Tab-separated table of C-alpha atoms in Angstrom:
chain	number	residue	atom	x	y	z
A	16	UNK	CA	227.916	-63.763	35.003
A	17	UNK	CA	228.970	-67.576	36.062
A	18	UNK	CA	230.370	-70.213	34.674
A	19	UNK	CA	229.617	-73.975	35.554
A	20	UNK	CA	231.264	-77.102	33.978
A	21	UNK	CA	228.489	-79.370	32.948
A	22	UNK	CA	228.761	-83.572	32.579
A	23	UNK	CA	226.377	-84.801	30.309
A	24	UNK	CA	225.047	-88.563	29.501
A	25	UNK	CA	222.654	-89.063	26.686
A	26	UNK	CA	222.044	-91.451	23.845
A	27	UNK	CA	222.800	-90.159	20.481
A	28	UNK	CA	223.351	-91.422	16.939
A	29	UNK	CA	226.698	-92.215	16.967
A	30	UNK	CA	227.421	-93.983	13.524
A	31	UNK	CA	224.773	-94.649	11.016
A	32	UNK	CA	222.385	-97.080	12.741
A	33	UNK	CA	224.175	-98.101	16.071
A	34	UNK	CA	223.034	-95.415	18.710
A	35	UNK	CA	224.926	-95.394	21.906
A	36	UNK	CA	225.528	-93.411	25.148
A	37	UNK	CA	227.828	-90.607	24.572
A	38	UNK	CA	229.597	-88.197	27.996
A	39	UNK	CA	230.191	-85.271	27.372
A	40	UNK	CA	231.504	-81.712	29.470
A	41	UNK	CA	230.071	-78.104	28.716
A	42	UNK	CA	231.134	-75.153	29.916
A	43	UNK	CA	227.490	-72.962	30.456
A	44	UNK	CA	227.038	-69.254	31.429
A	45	UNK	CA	224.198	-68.502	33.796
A	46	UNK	CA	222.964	-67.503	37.261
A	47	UNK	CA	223.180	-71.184	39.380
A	48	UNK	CA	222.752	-74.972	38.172
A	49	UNK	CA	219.240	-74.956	37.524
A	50	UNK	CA	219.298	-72.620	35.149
A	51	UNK	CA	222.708	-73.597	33.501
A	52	UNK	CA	221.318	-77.537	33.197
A	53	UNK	CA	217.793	-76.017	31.580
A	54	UNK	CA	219.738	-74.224	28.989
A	55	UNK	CA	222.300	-76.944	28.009
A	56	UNK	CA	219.392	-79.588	27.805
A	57	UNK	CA	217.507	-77.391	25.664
A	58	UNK	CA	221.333	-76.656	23.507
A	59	UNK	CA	220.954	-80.239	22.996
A	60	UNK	CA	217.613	-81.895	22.825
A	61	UNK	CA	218.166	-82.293	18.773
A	62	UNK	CA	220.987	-84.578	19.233
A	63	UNK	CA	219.023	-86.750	21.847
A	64	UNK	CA	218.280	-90.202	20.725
A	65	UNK	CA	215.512	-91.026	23.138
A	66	UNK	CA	216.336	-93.331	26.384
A	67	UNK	CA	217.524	-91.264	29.528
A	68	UNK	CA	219.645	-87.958	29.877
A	69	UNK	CA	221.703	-87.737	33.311
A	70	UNK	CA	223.843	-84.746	34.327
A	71	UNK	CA	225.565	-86.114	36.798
A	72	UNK	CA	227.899	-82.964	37.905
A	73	UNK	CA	227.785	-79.529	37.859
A	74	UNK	CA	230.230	-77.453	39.269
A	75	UNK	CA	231.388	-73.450	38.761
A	76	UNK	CA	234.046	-72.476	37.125
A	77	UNK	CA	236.660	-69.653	37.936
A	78	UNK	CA	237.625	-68.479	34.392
A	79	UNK	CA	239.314	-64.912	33.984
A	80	UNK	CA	238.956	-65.018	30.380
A	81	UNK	CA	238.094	-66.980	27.248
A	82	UNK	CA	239.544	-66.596	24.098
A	83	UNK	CA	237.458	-67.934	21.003
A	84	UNK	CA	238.055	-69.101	17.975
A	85	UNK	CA	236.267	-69.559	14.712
A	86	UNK	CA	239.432	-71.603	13.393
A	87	UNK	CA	239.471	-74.095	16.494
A	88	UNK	CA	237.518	-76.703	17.443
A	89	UNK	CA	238.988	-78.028	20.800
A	90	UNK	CA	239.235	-76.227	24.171
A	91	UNK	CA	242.441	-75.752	26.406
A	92	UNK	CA	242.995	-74.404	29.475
A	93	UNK	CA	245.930	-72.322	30.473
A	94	UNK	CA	247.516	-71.191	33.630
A	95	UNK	CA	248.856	-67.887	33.664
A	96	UNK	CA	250.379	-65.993	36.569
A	97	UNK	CA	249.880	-62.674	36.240
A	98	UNK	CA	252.645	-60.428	37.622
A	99	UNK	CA	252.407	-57.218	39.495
A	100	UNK	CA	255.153	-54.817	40.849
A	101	UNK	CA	253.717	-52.767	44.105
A	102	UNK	CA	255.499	-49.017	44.576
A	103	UNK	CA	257.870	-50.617	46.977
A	104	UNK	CA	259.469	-53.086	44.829
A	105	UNK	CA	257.568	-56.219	45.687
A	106	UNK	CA	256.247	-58.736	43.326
A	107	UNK	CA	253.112	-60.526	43.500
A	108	UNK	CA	251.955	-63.055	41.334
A	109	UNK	CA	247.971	-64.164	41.060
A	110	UNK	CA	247.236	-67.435	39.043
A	111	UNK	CA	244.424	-67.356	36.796
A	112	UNK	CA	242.556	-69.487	34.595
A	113	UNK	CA	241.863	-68.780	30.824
A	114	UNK	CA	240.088	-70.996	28.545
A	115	UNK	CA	241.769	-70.779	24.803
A	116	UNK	CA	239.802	-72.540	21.672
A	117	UNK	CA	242.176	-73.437	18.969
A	118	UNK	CA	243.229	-76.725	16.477
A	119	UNK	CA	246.415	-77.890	18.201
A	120	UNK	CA	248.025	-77.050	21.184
A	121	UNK	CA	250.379	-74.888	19.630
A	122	UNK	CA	247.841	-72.976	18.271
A	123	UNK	CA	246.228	-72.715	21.632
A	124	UNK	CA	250.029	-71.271	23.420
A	125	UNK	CA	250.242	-69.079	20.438
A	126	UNK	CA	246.606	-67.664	20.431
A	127	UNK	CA	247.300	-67.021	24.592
A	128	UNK	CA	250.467	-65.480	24.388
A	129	UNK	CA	249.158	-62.909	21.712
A	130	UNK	CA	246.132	-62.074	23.906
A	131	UNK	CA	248.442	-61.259	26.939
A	132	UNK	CA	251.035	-59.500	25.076
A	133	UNK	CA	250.877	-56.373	26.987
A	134	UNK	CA	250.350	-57.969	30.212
A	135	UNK	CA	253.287	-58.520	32.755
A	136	UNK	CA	252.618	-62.224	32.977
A	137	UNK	CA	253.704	-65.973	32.556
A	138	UNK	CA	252.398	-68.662	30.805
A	139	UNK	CA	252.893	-72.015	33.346
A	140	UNK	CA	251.035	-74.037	31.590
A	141	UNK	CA	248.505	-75.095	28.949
A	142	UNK	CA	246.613	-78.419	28.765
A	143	UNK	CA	243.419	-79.661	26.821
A	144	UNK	CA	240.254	-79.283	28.405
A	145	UNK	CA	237.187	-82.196	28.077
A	146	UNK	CA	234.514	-79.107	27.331
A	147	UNK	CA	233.027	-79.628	23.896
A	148	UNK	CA	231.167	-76.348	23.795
A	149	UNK	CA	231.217	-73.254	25.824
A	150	UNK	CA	227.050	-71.491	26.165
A	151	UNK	CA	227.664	-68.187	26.775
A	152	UNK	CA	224.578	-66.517	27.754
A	153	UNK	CA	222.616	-63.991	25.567
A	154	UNK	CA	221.771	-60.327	26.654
């Protein structure tokens, strides 16, 4: 399955009478745009405060993993380069994105560096990513 970063801008309730426009990024499993932007308009039509809803990108995403979290509630991205060793001695190294949900930052290094413990790899780096949410799709 894909992957495709939505931007969102809706009006919602944001303090206890003062609604205003909020932006917002999604990451959304699915087969192409239209079908991603049904599902995350659907994910939040309860949170929709009337007035109009504009999704003005979508774009797909090359993830190679994503590590959740039921302790996090923010979204990082890390760059790893994983490292191979070919029969004649040669390294190659393939950079890859994986998408970590922890509290902190720390958190989010620590919860990536356990996952690829017993992968030949390094961690270049790790920095917070704008998604809010991340859709996966449901079999």
């Amino acid at each position: 399955m894909l992957f495709y970063e939505l931007r969102i801008h809706y009006t919602r309730q944001t303090g206890e009478d003062n609604p205003g426009v909020v932006k917002e990024t999604y990451l959304v499993e699915g087969l192409n745009c239209s079908d991603v932007e049904g599902r995350l308009l659907e994910e939040i039509k309860p949170y929709i405060f009337g007035g109009d809803v504009e999704v003005p990108s979508c774009k797909k995403v090359q993830l190679f993993d994503i590590i959740p979290s039921d302790e996090g509630d923010r979204w990082f991205k890390g760059r790893v380069e994983l490292i191979t060793v070919e029969d004649n001695g040669k390294e190659t190294r393939k950079a890859v994105t994986i998408l970590v949900c922890a509290s902190t930052i720390q958190h989010a290094m620590k919860s990536l560096a356990d996952q690829l413990s017993s992968v030949d790899c390094e961690i270049v780096s790790i920095t917070r990513s704008p998604i809010m949410e991340v859709l996966r799709a449901t079999n």
